[in-house]
Tab-separated table of N, CA and C in Angstrom:
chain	number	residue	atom	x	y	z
M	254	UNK	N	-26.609	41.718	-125.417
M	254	UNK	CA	-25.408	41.757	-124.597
M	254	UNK	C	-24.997	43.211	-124.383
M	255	UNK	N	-24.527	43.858	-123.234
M	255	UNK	CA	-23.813	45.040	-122.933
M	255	UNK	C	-22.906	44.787	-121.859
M	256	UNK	N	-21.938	45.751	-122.046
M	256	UNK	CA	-20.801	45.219	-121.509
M	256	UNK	C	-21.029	46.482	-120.326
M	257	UNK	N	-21.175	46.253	-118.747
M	257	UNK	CA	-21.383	46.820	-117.593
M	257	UNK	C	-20.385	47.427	-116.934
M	258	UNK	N	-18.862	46.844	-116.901
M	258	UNK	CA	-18.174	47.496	-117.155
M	258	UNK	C	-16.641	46.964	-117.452
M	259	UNK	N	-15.191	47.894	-117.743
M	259	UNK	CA	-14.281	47.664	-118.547
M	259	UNK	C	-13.246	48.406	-117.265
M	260	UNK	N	-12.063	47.228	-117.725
M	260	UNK	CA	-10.884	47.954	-116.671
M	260	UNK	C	-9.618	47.682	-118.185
M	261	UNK	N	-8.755	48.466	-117.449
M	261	UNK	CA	-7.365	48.069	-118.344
M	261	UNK	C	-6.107	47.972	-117.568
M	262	UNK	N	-4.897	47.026	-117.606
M	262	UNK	CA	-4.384	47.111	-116.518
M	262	UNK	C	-2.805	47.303	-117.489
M	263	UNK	N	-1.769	48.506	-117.264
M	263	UNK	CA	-0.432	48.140	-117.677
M	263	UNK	C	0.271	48.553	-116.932
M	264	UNK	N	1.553	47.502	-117.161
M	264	UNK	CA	2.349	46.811	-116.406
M	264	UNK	C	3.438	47.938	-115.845
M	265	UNK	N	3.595	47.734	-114.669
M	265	UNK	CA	5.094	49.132	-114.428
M	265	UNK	C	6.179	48.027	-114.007
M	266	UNK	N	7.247	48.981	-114.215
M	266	UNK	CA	8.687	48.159	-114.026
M	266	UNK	C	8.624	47.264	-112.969
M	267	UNK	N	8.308	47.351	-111.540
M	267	UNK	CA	8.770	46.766	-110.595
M	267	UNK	C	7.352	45.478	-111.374
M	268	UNK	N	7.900	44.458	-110.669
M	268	UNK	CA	7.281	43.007	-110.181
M	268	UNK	C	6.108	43.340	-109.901
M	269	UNK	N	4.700	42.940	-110.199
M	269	UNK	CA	3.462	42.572	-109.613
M	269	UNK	C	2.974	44.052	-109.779
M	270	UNK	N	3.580	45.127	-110.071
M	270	UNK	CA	3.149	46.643	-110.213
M	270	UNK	C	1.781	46.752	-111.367
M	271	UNK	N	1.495	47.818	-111.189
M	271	UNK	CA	0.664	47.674	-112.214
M	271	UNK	C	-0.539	49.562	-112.379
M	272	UNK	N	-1.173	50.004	-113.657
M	272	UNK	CA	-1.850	50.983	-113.507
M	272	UNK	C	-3.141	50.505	-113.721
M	273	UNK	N	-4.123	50.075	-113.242
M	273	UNK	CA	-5.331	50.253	-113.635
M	273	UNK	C	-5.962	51.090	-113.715
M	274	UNK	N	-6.747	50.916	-115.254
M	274	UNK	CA	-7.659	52.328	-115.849
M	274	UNK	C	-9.166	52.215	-116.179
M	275	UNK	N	-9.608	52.666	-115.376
M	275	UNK	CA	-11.309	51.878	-115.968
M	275	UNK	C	-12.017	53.441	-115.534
M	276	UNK	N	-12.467	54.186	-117.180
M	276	UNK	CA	-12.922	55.017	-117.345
M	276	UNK	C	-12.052	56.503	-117.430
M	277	UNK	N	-12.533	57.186	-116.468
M	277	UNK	CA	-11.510	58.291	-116.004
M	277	UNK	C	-10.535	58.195	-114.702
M	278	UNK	N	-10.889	56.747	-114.243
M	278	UNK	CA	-10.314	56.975	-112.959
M	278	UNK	C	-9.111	55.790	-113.175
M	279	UNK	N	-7.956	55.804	-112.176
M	279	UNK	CA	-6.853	54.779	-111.915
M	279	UNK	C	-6.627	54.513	-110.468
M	280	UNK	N	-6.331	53.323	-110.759
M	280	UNK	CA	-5.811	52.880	-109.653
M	280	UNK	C	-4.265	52.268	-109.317
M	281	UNK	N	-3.614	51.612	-108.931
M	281	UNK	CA	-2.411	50.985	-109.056
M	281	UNK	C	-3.083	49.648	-108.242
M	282	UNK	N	-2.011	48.560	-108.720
M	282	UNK	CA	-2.758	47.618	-108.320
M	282	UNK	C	-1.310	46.694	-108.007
M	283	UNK	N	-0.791	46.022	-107.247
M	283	UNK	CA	0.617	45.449	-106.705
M	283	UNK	C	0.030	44.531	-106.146
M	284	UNK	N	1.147	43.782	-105.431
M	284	UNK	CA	1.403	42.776	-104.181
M	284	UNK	C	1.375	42.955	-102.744
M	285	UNK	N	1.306	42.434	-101.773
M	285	UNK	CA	1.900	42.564	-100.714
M	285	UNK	C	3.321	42.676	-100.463
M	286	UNK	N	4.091	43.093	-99.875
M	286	UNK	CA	5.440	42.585	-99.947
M	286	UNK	C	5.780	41.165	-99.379
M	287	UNK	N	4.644	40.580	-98.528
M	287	UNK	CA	4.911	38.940	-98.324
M	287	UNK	C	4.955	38.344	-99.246
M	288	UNK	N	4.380	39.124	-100.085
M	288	UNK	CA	4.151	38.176	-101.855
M	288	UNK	C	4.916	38.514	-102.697
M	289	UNK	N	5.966	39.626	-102.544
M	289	UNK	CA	7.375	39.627	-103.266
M	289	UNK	C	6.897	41.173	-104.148
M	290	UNK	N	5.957	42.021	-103.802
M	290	UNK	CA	5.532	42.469	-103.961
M	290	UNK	C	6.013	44.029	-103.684
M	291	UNK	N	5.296	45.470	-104.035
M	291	UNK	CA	5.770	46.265	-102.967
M	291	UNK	C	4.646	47.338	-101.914
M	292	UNK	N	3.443	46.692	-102.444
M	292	UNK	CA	2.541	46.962	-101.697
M	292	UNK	C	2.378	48.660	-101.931
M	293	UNK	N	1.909	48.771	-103.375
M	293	UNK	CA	1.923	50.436	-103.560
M	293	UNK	C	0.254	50.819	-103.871
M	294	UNK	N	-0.048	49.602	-104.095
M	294	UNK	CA	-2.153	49.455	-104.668
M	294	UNK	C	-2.746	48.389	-104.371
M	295	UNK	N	-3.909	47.984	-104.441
M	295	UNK	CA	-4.528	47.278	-103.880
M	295	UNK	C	-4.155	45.855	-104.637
M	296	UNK	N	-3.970	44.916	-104.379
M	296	UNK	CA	-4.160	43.102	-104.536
M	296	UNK	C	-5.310	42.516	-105.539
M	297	UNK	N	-5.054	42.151	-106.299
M	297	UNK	CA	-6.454	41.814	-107.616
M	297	UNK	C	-7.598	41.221	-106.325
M	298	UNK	N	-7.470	40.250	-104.927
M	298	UNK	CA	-8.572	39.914	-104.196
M	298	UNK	C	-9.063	41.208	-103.739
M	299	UNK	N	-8.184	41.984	-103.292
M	299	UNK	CA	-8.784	43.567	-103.081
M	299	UNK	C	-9.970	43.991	-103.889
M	300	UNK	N	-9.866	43.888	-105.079
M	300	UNK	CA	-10.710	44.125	-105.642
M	300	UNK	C	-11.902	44.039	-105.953
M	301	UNK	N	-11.859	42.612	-106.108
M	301	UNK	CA	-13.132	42.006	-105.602
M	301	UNK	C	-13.888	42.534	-104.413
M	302	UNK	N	-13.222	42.525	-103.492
M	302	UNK	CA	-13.850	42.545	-102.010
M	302	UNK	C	-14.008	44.080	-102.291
M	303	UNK	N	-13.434	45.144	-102.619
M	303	UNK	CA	-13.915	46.448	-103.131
M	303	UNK	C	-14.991	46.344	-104.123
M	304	UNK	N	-15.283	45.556	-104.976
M	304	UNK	CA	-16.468	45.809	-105.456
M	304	UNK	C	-17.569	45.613	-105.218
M	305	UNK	N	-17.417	44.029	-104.323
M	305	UNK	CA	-18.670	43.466	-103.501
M	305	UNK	C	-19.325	44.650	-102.509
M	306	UNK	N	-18.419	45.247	-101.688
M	306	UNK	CA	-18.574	46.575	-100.665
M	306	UNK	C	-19.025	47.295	-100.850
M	307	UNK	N	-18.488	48.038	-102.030
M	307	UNK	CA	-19.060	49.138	-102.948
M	307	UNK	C	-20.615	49.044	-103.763
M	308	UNK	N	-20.630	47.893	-104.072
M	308	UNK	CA	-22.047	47.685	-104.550
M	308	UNK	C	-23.181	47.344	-103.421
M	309	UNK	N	-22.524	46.970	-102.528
M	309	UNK	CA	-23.693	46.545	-101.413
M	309	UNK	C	-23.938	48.162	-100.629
M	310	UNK	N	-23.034	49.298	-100.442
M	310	UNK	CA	-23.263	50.403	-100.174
M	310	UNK	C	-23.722	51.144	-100.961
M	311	UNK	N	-23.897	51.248	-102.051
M	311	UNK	CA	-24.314	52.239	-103.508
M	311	UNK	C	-25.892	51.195	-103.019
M	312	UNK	N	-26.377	50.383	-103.064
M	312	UNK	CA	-27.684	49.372	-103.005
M	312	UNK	C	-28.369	49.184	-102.162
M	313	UNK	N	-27.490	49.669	-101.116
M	313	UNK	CA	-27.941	49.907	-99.358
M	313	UNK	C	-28.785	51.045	-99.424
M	314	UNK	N	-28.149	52.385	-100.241
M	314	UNK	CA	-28.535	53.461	-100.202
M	314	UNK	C	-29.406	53.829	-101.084
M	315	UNK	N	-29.308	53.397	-102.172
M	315	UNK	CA	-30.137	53.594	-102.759
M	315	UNK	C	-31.989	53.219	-102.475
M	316	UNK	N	-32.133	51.470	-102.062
M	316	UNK	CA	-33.150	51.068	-101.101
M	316	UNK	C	-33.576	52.574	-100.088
M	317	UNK	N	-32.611	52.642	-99.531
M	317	UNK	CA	-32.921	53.781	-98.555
M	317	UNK	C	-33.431	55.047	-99.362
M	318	UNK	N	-32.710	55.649	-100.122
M	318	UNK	CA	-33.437	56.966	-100.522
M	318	UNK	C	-35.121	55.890	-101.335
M	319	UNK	N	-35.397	55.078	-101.989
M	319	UNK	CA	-36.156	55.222	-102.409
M	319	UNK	C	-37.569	54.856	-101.403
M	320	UNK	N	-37.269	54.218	-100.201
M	320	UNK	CA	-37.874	53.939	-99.279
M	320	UNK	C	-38.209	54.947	-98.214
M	321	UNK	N	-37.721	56.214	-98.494
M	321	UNK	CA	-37.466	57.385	-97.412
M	321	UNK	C	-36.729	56.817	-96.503
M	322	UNK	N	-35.916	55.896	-96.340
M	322	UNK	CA	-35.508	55.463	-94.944
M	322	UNK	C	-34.115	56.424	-94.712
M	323	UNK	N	-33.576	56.598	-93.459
M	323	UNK	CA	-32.756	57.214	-93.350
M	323	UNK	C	-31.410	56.296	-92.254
M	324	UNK	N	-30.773	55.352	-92.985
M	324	UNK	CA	-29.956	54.370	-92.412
M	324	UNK	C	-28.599	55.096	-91.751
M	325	UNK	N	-28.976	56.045	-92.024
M	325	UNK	CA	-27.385	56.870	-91.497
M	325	UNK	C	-26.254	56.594	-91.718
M	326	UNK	N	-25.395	57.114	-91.002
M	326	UNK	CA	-24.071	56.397	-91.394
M	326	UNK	C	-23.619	55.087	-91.590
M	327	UNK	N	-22.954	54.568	-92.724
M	327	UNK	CA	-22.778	53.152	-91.881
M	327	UNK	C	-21.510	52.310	-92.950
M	328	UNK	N	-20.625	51.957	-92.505
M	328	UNK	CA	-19.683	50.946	-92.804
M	328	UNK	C	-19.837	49.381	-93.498
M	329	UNK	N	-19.000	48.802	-94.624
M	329	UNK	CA	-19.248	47.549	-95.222
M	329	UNK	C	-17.743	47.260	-95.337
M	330	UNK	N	-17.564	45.964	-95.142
M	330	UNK	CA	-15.863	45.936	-95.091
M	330	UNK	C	-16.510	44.312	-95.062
M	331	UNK	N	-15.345	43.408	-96.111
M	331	UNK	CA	-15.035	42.357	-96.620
M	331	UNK	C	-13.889	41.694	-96.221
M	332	UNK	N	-13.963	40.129	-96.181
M	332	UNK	CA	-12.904	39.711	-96.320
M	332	UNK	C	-13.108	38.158	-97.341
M	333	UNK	N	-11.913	38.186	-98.151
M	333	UNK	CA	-12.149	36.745	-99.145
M	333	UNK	C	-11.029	35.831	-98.606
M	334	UNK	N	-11.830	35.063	-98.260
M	334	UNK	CA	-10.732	33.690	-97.465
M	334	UNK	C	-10.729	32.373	-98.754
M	335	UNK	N	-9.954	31.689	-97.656
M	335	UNK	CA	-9.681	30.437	-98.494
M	335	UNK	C	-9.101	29.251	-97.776
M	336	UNK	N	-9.510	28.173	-97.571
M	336	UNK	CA	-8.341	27.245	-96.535
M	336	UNK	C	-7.730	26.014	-98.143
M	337	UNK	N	-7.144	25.026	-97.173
M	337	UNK	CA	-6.106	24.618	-98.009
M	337	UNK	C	-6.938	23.329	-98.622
M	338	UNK	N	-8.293	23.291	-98.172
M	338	UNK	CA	-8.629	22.231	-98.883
M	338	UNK	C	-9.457	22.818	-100.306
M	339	UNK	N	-9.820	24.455	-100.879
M	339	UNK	CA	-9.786	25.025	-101.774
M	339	UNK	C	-11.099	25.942	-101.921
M	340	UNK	N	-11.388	25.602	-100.563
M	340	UNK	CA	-12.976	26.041	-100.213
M	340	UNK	C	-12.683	28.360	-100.186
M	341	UNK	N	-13.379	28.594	-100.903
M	341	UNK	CA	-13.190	29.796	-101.089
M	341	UNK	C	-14.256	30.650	-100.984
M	342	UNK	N	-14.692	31.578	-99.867
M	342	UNK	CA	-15.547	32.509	-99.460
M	342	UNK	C	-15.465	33.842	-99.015
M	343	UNK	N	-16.821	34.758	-98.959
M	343	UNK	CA	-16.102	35.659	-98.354
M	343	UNK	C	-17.028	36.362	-96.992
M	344	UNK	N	-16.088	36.647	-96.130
M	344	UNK	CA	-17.108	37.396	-94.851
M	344	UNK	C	-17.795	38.697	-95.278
M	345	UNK	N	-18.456	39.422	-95.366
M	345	UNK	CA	-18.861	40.818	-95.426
M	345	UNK	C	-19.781	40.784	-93.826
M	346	UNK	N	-19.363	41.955	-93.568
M	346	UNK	CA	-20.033	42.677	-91.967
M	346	UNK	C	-20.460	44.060	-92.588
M	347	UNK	N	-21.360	44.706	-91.823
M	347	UNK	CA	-21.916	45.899	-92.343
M	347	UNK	C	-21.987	46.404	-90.272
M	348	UNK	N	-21.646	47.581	-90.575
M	348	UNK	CA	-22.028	48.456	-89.060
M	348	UNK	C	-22.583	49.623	-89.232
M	349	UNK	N	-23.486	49.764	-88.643
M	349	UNK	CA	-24.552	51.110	-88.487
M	349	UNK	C	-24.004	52.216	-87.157
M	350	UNK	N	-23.757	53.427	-87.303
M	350	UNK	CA	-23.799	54.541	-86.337
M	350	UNK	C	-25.147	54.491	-85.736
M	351	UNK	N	-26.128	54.240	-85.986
M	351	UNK	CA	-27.335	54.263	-85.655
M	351	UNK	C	-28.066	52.821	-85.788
M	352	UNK	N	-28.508	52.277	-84.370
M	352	UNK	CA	-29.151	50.965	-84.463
M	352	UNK	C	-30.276	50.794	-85.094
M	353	UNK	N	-30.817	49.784	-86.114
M	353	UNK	CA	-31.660	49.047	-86.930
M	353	UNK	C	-33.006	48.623	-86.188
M	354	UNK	N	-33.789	48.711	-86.314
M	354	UNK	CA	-34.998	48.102	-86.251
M	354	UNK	C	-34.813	46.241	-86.377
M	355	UNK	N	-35.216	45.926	-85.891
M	355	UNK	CA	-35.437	43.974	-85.880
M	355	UNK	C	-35.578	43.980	-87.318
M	356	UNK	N	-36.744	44.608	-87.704
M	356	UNK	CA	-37.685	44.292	-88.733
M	356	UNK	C	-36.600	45.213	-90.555
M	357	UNK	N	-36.134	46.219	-90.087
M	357	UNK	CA	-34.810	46.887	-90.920
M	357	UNK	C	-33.585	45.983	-90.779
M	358	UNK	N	-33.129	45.378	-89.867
M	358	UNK	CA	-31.809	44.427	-89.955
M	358	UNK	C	-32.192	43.866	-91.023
M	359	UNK	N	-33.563	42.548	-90.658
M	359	UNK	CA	-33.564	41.722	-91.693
M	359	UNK	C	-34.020	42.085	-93.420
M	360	UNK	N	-34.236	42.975	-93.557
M	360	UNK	CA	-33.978	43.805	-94.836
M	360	UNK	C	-33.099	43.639	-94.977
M	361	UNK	N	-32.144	44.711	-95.029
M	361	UNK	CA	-30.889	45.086	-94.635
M	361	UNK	C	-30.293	43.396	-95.524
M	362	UNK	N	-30.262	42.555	-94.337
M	362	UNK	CA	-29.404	41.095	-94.575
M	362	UNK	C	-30.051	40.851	-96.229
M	363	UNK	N	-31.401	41.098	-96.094
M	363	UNK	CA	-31.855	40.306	-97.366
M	363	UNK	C	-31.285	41.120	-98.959
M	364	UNK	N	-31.284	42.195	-98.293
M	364	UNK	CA	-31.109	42.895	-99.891
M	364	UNK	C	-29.572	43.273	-100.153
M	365	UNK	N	-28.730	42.623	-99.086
M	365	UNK	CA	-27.399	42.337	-99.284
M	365	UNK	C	-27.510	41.051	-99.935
M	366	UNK	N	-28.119	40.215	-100.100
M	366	UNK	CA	-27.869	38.693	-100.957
M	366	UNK	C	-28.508	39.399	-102.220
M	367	UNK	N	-29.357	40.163	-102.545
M	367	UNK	CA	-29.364	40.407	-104.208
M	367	UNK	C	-28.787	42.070	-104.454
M	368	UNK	N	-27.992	42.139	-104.139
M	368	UNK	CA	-26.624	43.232	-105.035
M	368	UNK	C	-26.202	42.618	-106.012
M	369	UNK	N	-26.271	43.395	-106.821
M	369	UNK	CA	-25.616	43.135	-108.209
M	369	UNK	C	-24.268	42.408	-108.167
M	370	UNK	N	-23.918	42.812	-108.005
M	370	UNK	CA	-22.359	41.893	-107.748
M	370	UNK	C	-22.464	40.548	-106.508
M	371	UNK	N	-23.266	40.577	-105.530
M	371	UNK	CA	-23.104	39.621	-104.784
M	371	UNK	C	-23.547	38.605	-105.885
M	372	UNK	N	-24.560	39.083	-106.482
M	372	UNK	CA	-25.097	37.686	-107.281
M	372	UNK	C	-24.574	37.563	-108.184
M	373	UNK	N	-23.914	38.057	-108.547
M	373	UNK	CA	-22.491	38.031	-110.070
M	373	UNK	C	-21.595	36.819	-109.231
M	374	UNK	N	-21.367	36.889	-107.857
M	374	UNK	CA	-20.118	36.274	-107.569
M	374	UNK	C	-20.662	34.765	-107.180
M	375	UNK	N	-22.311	34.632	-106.719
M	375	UNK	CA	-22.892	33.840	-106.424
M	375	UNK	C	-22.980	32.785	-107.206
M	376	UNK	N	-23.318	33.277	-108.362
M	376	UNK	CA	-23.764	32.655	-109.971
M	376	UNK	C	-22.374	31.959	-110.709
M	377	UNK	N	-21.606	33.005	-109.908
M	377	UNK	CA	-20.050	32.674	-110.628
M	377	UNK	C	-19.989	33.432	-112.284
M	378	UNK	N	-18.525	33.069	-112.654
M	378	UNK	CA	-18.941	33.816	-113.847
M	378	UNK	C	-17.969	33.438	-115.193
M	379	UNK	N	-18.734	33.245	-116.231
M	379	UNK	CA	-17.864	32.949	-117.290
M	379	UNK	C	-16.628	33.977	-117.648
M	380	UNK	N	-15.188	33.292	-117.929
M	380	UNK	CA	-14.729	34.371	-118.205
M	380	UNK	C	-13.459	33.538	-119.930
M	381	UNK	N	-13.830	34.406	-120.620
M	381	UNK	CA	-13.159	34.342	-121.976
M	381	UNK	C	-12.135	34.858	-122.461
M	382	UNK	N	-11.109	34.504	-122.617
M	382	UNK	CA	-9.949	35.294	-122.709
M	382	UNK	C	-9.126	34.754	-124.039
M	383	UNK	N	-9.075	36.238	-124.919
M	383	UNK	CA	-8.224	36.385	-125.669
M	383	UNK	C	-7.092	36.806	-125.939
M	384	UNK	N	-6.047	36.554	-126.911
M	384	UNK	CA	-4.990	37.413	-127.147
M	384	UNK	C	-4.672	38.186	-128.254
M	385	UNK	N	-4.937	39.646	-128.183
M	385	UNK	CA	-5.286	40.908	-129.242
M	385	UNK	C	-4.077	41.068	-129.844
């Protein structure tokens, strides 16, 4: 077992506020204000959808440097939905400054379904919770 990685989250005065700390870096992490919130950091679904993004671009690129390929610039942006009967998914789109090859798209699509995290979210995931 190794643990891949660790966040810590404490609480600030206002409602839904919050510091997250994972490593050297922070984040703040709140509500919307539709959600009673004050909208000062990103939404715990934020997160998710920031990590899915982030790993499919760190995995994008990496493929690429080790392939010599040179994908150029290019954009990944998420969204995690949900309707009311409980069905829960998420869109990811990817856009290139520079157009793809037929034969590079479908790469591209394929090695977005095995990112580390896509298949973390695919697989689903046990989660255990104690109180220290």
């Amino acid at each position: 077992m190794a643990i891949i990685a660790n966040a810590k989250v404490k609480t600030y005065p206002e409602p839904w506020s919050g510091e997250v700390v994972s490593g050297k870096h922070q984040l703040i992490t709140d509500k919307p204000e539709s959600f009673g919130g004050q909208d000062k950091g990103l939404a715990p679904y934020d997160f998710i959808c920031s990590g899915l993004i982030s790993c499919t671009m760190i995995t994008l690129r990496m493929y690429a440097q080790h392939k010599w390929l040179d994908l150029g610039e290019f954009t990944v942006e998420a969204d995690f939905n949900a309707n009311k009967e409980g069905k829960e998914w998420v869109e990811r789109r990817l856009s290139f400054a520079t157009p793809l090859s037929e034969e590079l798209h479908q790469k591209v699509l394929d090695i977005c379904q095995k990112t580390p995290v896509t298949k973390t979210l695919l697989r689903s995931v046990e989660i255990n919770t104690t109180i220290i």
